[in-house]
PDB file of C-alpha atoms in Angstrom:
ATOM      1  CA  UNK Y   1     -41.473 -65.529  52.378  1.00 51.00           C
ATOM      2  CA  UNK Y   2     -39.965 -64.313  49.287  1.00 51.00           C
ATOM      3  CA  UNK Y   3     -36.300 -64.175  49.414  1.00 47.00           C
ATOM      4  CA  UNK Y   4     -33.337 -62.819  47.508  1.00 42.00           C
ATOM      5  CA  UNK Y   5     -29.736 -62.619  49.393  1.00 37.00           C
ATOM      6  CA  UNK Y   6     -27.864 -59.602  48.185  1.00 36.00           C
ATOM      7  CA  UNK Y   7     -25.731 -56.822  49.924  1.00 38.00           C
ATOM      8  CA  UNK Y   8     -27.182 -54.455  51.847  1.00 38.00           C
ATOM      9  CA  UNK Y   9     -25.998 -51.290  53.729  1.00 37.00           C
ATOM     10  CA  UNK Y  10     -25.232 -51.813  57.694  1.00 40.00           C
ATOM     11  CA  UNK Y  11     -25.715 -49.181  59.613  1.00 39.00           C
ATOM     12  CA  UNK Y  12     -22.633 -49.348  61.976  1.00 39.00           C
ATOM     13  CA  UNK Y  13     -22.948 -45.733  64.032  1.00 41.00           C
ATOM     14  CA  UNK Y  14     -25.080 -46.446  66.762  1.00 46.00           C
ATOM     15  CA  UNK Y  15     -23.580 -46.348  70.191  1.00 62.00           C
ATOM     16  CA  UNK Y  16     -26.481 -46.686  72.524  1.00 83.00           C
ATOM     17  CA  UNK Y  17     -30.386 -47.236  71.932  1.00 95.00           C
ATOM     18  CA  UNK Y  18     -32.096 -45.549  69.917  1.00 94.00           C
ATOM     19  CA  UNK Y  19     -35.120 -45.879  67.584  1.00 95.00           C
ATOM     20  CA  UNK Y  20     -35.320 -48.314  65.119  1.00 95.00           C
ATOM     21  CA  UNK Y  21     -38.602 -47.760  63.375  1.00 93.00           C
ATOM     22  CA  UNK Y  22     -39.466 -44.410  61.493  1.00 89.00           C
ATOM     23  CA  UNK Y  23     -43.023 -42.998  63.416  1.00 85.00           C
ATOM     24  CA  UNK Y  24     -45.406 -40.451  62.732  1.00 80.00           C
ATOM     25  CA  UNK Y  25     -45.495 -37.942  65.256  1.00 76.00           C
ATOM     26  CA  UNK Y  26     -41.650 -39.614  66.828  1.00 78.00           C
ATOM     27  CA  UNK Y  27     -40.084 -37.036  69.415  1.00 88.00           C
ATOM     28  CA  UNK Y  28     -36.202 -37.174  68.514  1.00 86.00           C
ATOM     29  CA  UNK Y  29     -36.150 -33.721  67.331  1.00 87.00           C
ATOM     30  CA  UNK Y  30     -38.539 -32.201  71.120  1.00 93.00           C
ATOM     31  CA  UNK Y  31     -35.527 -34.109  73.312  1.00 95.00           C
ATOM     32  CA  UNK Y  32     -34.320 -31.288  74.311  1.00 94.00           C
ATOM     33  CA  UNK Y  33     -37.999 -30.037  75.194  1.00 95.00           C
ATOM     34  CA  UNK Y  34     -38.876 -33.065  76.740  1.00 97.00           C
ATOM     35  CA  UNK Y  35     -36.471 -34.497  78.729  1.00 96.00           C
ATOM     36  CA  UNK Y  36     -35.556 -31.152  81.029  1.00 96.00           C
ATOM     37  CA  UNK Y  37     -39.237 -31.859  82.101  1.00 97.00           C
ATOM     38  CA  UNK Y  38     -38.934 -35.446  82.847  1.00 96.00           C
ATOM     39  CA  UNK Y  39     -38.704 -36.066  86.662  1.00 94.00           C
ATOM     40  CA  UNK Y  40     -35.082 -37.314  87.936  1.00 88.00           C
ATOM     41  CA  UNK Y  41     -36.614 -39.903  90.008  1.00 90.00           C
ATOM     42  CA  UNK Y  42     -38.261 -42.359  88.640  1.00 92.00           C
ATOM     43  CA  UNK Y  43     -39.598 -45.678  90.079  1.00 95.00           C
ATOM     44  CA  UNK Y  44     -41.192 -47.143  86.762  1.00 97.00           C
ATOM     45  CA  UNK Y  45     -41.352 -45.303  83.243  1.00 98.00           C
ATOM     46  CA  UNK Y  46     -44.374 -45.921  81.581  1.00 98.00           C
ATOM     47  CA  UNK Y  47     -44.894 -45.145  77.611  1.00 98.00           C
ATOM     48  CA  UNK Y  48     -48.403 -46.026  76.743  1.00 98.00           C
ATOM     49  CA  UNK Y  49     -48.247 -44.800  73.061  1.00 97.00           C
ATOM     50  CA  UNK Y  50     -44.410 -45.930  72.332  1.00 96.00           C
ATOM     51  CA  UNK Y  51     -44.342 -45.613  69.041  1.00 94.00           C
ATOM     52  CA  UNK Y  52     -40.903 -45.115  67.942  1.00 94.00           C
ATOM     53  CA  UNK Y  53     -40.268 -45.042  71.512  1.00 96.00           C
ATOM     54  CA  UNK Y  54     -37.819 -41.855  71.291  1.00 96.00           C
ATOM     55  CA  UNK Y  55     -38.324 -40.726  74.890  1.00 97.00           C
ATOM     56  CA  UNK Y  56     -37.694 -43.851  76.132  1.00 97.00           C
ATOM     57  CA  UNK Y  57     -34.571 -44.563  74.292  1.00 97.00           C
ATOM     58  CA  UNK Y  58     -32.830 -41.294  75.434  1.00 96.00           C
ATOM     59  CA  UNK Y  59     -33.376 -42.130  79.015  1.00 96.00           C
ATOM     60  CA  UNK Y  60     -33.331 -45.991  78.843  1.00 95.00           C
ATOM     61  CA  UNK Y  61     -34.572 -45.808  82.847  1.00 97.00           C
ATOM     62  CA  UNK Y  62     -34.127 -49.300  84.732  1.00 97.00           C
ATOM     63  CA  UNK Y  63     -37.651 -50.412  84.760  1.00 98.00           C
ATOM     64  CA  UNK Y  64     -40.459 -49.110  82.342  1.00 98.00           C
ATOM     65  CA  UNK Y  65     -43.695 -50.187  80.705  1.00 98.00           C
ATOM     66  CA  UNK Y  66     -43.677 -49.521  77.145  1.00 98.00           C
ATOM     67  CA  UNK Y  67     -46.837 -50.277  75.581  1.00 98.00           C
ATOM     68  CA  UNK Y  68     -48.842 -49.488  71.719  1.00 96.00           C
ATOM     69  CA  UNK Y  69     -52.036 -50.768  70.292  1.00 94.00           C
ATOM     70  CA  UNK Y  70     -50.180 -51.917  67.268  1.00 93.00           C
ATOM     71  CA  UNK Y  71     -49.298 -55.131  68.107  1.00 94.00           C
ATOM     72  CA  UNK Y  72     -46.752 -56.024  65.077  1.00 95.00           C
ATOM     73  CA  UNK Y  73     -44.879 -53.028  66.425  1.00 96.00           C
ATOM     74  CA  UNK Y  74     -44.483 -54.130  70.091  1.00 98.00           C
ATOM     75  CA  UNK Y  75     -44.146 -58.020  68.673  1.00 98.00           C
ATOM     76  CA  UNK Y  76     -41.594 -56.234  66.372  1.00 98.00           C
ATOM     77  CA  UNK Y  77     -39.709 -55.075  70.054  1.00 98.00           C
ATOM     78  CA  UNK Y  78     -39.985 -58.513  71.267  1.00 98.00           C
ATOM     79  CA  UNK Y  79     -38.422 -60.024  68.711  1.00 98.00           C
ATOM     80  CA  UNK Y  80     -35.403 -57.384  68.795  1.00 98.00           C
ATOM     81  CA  UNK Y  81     -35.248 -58.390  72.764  1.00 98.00           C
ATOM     82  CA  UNK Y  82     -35.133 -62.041  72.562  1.00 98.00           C
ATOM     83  CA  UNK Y  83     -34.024 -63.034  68.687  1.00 98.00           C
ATOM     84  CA  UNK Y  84     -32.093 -60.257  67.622  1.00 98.00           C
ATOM     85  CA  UNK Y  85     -29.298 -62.404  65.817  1.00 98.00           C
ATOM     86  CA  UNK Y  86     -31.775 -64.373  63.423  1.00 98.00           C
ATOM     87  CA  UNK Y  87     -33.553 -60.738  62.716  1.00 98.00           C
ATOM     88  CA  UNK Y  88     -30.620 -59.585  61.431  1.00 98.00           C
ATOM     89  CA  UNK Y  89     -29.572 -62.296  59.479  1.00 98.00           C
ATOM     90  CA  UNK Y  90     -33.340 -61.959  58.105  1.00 98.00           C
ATOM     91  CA  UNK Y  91     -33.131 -58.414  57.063  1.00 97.00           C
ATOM     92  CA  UNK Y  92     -30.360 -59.482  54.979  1.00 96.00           C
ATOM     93  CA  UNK Y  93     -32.112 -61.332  52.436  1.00 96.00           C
ATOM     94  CA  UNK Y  94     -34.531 -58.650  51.422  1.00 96.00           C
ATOM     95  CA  UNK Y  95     -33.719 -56.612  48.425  1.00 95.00           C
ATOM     96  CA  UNK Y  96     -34.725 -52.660  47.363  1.00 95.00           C
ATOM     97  CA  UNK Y  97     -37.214 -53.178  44.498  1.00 96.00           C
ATOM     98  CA  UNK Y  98     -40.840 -51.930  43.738  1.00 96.00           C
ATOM     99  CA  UNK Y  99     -41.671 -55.606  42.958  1.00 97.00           C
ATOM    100  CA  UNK Y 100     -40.523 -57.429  46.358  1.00 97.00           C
ATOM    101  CA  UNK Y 101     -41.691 -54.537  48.177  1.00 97.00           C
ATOM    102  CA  UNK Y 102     -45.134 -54.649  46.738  1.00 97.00           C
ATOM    103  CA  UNK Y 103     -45.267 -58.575  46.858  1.00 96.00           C
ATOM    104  CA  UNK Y 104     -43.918 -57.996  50.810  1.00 96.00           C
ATOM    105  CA  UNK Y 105     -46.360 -55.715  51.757  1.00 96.00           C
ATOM    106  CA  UNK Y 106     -49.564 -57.980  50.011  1.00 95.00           C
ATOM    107  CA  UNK Y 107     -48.884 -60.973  52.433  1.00 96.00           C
ATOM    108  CA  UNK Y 108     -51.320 -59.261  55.190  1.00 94.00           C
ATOM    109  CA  UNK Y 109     -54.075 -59.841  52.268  1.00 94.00           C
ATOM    110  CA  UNK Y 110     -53.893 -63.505  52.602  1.00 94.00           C
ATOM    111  CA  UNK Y 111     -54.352 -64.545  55.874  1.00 93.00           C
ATOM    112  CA  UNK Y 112     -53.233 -67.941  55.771  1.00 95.00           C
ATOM    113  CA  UNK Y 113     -49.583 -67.182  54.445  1.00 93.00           C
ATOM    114  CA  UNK Y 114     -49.112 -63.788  56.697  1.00 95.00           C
ATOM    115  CA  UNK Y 115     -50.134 -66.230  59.444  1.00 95.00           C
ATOM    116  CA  UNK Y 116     -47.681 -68.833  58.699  1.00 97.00           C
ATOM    117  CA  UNK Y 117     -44.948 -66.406  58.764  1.00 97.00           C
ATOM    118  CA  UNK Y 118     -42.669 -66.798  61.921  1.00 98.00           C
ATOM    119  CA  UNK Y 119     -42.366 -63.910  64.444  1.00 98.00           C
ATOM    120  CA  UNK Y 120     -38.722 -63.135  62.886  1.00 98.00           C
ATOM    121  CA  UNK Y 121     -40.433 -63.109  59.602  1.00 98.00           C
ATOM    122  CA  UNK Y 122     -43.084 -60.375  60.255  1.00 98.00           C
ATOM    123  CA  UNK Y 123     -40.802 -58.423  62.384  1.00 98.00           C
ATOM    124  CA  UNK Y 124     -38.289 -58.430  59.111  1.00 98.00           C
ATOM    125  CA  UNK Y 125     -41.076 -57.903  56.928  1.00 97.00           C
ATOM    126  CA  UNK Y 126     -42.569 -54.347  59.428  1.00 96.00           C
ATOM    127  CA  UNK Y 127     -38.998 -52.931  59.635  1.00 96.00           C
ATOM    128  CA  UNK Y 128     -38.138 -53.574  56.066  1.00 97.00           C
ATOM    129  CA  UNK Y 129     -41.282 -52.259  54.895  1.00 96.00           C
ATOM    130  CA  UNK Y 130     -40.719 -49.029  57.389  1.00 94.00           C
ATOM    131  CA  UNK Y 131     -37.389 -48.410  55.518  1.00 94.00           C
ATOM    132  CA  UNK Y 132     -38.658 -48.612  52.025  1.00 96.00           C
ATOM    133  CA  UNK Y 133     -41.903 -47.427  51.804  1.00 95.00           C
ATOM    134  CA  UNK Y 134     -42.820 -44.048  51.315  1.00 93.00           C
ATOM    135  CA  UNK Y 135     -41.628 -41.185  53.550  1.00 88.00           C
ATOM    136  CA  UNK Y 136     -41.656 -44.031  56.191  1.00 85.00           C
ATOM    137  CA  UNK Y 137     -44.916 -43.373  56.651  1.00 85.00           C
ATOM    138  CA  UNK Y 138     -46.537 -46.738  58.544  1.00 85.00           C
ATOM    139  CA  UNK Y 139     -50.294 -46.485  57.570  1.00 86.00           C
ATOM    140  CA  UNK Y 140     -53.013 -49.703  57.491  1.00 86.00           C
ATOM    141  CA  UNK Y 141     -56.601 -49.157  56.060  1.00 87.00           C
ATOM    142  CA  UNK Y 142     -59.766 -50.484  58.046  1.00 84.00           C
ATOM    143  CA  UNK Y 143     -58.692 -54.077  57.460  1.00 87.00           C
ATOM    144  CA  UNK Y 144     -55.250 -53.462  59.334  1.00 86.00           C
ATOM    145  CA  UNK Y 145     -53.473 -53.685  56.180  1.00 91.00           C
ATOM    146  CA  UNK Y 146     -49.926 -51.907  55.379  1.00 92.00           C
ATOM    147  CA  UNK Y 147     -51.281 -49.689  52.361  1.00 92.00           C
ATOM    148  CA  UNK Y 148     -48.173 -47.134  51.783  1.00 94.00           C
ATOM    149  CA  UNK Y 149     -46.683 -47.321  49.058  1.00 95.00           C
ATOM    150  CA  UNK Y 150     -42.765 -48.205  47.878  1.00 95.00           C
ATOM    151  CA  UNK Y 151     -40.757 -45.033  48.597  1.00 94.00           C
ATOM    152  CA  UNK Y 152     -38.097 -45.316  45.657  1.00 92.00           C
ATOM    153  CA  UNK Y 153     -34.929 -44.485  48.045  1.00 91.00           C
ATOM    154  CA  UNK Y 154     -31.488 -45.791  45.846  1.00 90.00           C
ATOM    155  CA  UNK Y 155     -29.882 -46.995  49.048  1.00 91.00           C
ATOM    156  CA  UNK Y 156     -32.160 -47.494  51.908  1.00 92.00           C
ATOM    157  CA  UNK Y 157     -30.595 -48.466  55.567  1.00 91.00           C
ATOM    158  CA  UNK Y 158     -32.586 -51.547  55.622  1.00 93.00           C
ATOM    159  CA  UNK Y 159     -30.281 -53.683  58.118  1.00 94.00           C
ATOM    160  CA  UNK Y 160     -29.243 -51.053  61.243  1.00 93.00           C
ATOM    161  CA  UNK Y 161     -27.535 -53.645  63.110  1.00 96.00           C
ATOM    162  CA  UNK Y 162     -26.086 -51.501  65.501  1.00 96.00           C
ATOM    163  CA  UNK Y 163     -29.354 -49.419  66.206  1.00 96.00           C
ATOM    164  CA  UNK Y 164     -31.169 -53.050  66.423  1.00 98.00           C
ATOM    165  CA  UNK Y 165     -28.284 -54.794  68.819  1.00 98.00           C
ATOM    166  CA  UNK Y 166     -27.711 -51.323  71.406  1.00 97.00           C
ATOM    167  CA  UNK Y 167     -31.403 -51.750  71.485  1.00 98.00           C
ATOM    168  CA  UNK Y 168     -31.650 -55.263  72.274  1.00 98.00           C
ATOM    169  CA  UNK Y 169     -28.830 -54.798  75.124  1.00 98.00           C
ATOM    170  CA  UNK Y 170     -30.992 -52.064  76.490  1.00 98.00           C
ATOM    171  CA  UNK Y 171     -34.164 -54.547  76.255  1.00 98.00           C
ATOM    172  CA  UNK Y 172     -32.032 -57.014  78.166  1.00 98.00           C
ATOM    173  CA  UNK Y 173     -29.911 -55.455  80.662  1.00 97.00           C
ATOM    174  CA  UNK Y 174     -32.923 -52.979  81.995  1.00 98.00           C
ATOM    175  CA  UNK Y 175     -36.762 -54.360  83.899  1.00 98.00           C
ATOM    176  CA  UNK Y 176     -38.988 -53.884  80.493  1.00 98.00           C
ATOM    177  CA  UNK Y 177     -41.874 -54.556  80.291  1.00 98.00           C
ATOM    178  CA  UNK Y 178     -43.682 -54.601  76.383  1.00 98.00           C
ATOM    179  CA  UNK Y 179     -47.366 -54.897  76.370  1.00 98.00           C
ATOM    180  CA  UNK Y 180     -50.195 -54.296  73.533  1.00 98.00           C
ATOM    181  CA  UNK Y 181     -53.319 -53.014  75.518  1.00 97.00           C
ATOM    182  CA  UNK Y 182     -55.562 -50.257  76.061  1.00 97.00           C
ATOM    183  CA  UNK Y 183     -54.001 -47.435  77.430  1.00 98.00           C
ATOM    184  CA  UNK Y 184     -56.570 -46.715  80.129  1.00 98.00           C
ATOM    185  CA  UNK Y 185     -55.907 -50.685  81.139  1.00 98.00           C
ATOM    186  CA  UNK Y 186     -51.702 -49.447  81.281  1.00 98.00           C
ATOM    187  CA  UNK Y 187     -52.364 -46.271  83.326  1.00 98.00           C
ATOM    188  CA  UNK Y 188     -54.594 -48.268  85.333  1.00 97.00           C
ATOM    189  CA  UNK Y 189     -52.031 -50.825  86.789  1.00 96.00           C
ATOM    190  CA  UNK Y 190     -49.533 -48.334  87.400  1.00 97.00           C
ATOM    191  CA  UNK Y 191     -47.737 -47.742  90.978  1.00 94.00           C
ATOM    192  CA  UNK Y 192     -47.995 -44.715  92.498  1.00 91.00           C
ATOM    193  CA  UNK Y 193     -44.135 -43.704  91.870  1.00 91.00           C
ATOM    194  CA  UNK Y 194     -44.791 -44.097  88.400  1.00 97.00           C
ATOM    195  CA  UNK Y 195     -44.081 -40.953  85.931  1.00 98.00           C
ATOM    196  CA  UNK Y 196     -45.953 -41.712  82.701  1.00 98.00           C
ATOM    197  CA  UNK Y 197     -45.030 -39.743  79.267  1.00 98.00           C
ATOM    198  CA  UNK Y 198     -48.162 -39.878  77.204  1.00 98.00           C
ATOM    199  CA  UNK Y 199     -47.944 -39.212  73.186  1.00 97.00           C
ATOM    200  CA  UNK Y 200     -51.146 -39.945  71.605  1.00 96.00           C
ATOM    201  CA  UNK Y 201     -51.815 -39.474  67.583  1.00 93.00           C
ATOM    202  CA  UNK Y 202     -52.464 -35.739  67.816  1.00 93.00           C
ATOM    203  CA  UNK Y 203     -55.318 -33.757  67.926  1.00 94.00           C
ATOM    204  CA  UNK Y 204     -55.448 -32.879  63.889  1.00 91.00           C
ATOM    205  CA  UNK Y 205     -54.145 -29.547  63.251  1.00 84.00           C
ATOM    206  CA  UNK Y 206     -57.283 -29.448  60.360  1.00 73.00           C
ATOM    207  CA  UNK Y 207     -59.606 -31.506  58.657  1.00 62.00           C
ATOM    208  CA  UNK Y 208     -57.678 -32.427  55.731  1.00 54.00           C
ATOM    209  CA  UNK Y 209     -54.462 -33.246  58.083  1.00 54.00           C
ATOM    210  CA  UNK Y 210     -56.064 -35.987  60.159  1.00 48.00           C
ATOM    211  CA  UNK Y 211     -53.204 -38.975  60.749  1.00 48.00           C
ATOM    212  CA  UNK Y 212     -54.484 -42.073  63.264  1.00 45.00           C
ATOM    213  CA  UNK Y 213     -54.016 -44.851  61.087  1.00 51.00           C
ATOM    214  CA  UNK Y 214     -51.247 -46.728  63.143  1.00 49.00           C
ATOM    215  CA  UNK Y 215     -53.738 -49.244  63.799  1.00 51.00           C
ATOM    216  CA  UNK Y 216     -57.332 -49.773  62.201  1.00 52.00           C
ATOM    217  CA  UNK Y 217     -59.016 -48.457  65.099  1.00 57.00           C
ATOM    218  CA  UNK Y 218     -58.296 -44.541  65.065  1.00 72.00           C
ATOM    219  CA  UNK Y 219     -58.106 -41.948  67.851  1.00 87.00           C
ATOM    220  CA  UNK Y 220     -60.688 -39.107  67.375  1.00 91.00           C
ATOM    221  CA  UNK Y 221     -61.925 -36.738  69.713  1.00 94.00           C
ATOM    222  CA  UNK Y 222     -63.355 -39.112  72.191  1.00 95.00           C
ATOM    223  CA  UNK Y 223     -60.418 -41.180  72.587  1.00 96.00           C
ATOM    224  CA  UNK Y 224     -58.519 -37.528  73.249  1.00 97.00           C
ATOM    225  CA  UNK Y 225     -61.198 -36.926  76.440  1.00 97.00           C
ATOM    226  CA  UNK Y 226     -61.264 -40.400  77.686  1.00 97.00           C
ATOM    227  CA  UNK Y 227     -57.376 -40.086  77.742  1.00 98.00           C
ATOM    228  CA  UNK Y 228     -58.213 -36.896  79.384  1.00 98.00           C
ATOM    229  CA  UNK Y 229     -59.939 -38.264  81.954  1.00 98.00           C
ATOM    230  CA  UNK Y 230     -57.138 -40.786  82.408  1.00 98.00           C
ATOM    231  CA  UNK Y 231     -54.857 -38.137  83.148  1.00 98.00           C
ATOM    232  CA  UNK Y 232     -57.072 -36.863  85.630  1.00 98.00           C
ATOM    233  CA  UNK Y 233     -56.966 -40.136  87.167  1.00 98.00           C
ATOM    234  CA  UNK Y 234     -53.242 -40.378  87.707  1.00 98.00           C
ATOM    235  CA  UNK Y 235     -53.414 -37.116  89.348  1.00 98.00           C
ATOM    236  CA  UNK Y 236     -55.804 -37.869  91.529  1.00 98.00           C
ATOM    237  CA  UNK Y 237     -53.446 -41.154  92.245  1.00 97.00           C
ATOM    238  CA  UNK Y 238     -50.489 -38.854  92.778  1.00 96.00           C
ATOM    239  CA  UNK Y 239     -48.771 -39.971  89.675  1.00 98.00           C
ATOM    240  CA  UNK Y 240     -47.279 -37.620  87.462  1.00 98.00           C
ATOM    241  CA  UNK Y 241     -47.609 -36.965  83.820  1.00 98.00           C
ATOM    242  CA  UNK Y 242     -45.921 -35.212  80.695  1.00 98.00           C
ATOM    243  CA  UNK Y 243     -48.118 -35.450  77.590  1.00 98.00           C
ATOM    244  CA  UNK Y 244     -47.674 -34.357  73.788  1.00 97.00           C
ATOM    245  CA  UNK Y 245     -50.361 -32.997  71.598  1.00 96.00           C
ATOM    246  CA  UNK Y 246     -50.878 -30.769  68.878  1.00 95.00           C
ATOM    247  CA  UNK Y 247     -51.625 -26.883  69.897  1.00 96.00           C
ATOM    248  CA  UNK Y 248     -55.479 -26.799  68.621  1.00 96.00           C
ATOM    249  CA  UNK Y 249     -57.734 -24.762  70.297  1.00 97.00           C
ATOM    250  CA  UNK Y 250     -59.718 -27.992  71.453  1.00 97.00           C
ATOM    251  CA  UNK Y 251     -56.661 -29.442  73.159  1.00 98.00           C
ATOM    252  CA  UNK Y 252     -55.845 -26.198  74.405  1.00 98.00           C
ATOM    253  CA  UNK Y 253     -59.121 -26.225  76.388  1.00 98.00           C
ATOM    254  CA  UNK Y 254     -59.505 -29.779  77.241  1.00 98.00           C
ATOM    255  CA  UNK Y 255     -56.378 -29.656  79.436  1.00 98.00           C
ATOM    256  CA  UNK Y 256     -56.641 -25.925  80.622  1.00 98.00           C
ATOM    257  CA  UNK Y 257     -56.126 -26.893  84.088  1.00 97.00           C
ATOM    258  CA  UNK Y 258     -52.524 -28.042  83.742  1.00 98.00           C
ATOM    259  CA  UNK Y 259     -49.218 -26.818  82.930  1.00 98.00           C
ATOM    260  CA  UNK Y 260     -48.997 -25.988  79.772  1.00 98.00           C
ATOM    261  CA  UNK Y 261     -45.972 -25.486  77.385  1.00 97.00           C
ATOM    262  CA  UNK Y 262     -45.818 -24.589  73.737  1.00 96.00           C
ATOM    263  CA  UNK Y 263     -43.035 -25.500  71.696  1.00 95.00           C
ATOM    264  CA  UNK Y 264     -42.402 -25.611  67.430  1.00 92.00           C
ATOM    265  CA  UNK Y 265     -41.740 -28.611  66.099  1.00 86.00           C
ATOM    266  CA  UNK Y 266     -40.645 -29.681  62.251  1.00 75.00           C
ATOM    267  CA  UNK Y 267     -42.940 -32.941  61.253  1.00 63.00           C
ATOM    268  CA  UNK Y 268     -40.879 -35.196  58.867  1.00 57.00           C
ATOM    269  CA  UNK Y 269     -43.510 -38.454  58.521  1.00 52.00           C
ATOM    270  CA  UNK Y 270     -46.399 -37.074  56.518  1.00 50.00           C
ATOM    271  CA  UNK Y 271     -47.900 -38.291  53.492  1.00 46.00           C
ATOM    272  CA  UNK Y 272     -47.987 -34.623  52.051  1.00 49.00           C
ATOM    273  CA  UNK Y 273     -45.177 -32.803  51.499  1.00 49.00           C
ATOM    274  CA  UNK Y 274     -46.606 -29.892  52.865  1.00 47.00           C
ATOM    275  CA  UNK Y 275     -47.305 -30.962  55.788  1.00 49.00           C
ATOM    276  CA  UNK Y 276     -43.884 -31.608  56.893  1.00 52.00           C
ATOM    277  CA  UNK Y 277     -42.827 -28.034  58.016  1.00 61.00           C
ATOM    278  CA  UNK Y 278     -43.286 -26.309  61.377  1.00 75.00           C
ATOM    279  CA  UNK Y 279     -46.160 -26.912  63.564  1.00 86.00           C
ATOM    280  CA  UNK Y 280     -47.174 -25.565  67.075  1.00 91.00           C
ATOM    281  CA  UNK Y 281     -47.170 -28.777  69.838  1.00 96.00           C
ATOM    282  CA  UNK Y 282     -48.290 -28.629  73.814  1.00 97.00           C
ATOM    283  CA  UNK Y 283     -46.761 -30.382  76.171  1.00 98.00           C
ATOM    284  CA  UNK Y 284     -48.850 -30.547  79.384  1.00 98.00           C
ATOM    285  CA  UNK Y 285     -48.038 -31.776  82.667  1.00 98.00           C
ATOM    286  CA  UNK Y 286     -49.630 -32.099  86.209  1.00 98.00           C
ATOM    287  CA  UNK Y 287     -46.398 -31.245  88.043  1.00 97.00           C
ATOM    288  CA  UNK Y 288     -43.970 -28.509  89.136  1.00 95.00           C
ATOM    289  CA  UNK Y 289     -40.406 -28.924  88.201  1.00 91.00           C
TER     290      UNK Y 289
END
């Protein structure tokens, strides 16, 4: 991997868990929405879309499933669980130029080398990348290949050690559980006493705002009604649910039946500037509080 040891800025503010990755769609700023609605007993947590894994974070439960398609994300959480000392020392070598970050980010084009990187290596190379490209937008094209460009930021926060160590403790000290599956195959093996907070990529808001590019598959409308019918499927199991989504008309009517709150949230990840101001979001659930 290329390499360059210089100083970097440590981020040494974090007191508990918290995330570590800048997400589209991430749910710091709905907290207070969100976890009011969030049952007080819980037997297992279960995050089948973790993302960022904001919810999760701010109620580090004892035991929980935490789960996303994008497997250098959730290998990215493994690596912060079991190796967190040599992924710091590894963040320290990178350095804040349009050059490295560009050279970085073209090692998923040649299969051979991106392969032959360790599993400290690519988890240095995702959160480094997350920090200085732009608007932290993460974003692969068909090929699963990191296409955002470098963000120009004078003094990124590329090595958070505290943010990566509080969440390593949590990973260690709690029952977690870190898959990359199908959702439906998550929900599926869930207990009974499980309370499962679902946060799909939305529903987009138009057709020039579409965002599902986590992961080279997408999420269009029939992924949205066979989650659907997932969530139908815990509450026929008795298990209880809290789901995001954006406040389209098709959402709107897909989950009719349930609870439904709307709330206003600011989106900060978007690759237009415009489309980082208020938006209307749903937050559905198949329980009373």
């Amino acid at each position: 991997m290329l390499r360059k040891a210089i100083a970097l800025k440590r981020n040494v503010r974090c007191a508990g868990p918290a995330p570590v990755v800048k997400w589209a769609g991430g749910k710091r700023q709905l907290l207070d929405s969100i976890v009011p609605l969030i049952p007080s007993r819980i037997s297992v947590y279960c995050e089948p879309f973790a993302g960022g894994a904001a919810v999760l974070f701010a109620l580090h439960p004892k035991k929980a499933v935490v789960n996303d398609l994008n497997r250098e994300l959730v290998a990215l959480y493994q690596v912060i669980r079991d190796d967190v000392d040599a992924l710091v020392a590894d963040l320290g070598r990178h350095e804040n130029s349009p050059e490295y970050f560009y050279a970085l980010r073209n090692l998923d084009r040649d299969p051979e080398a991106f392969a032959a990187l360790s599993p400290v290596e690519k988890a240095s190379r995702l959160l480094y990348l997350n920090r200085t490209c732009y608007n932290g937008l993460y974003r692969v094209n068909s090929a699963g290949q990191f296409n955002t460009p470098y963000g120009r930021y004078r003094n990124p926060d590329i090595v958070n050690e505290a943010g990566l160590r509080a969440v390593s403790d949590y990973f260690n000290s709690a029952d977690v559980r870190l898959e990359s599956r199908d959702f439906a195959e998550v929900l599926d093996s869930l207990p009974k006493s499980s309370f499962v907070y679902l946060d799909p990529p939305y529903d987009p808001l138009s057709r020039t705002s579409s965002f599902t590019s986590y992961s080279s598959g997408g999420f269009g409308r029939e992924e949205q009604v066979r989650l659907k019918e997932c969530c139908d499927a815990l509450t026929r199991r008795g298990i209880r649910f809290l789901l995001s989504n954006s406040a389209t008309p098709f959402i709107l009517d897909l989950y009719n039946e349930y609870r439904i709150m709307q709330v206003d949230a600011r989106r900060a990840v978007n690759s237009v500037a415009g489309g980082r101001g208020a938006v209307r979001e749903v937050l559905v659930r198949n329980y009373d509080l």
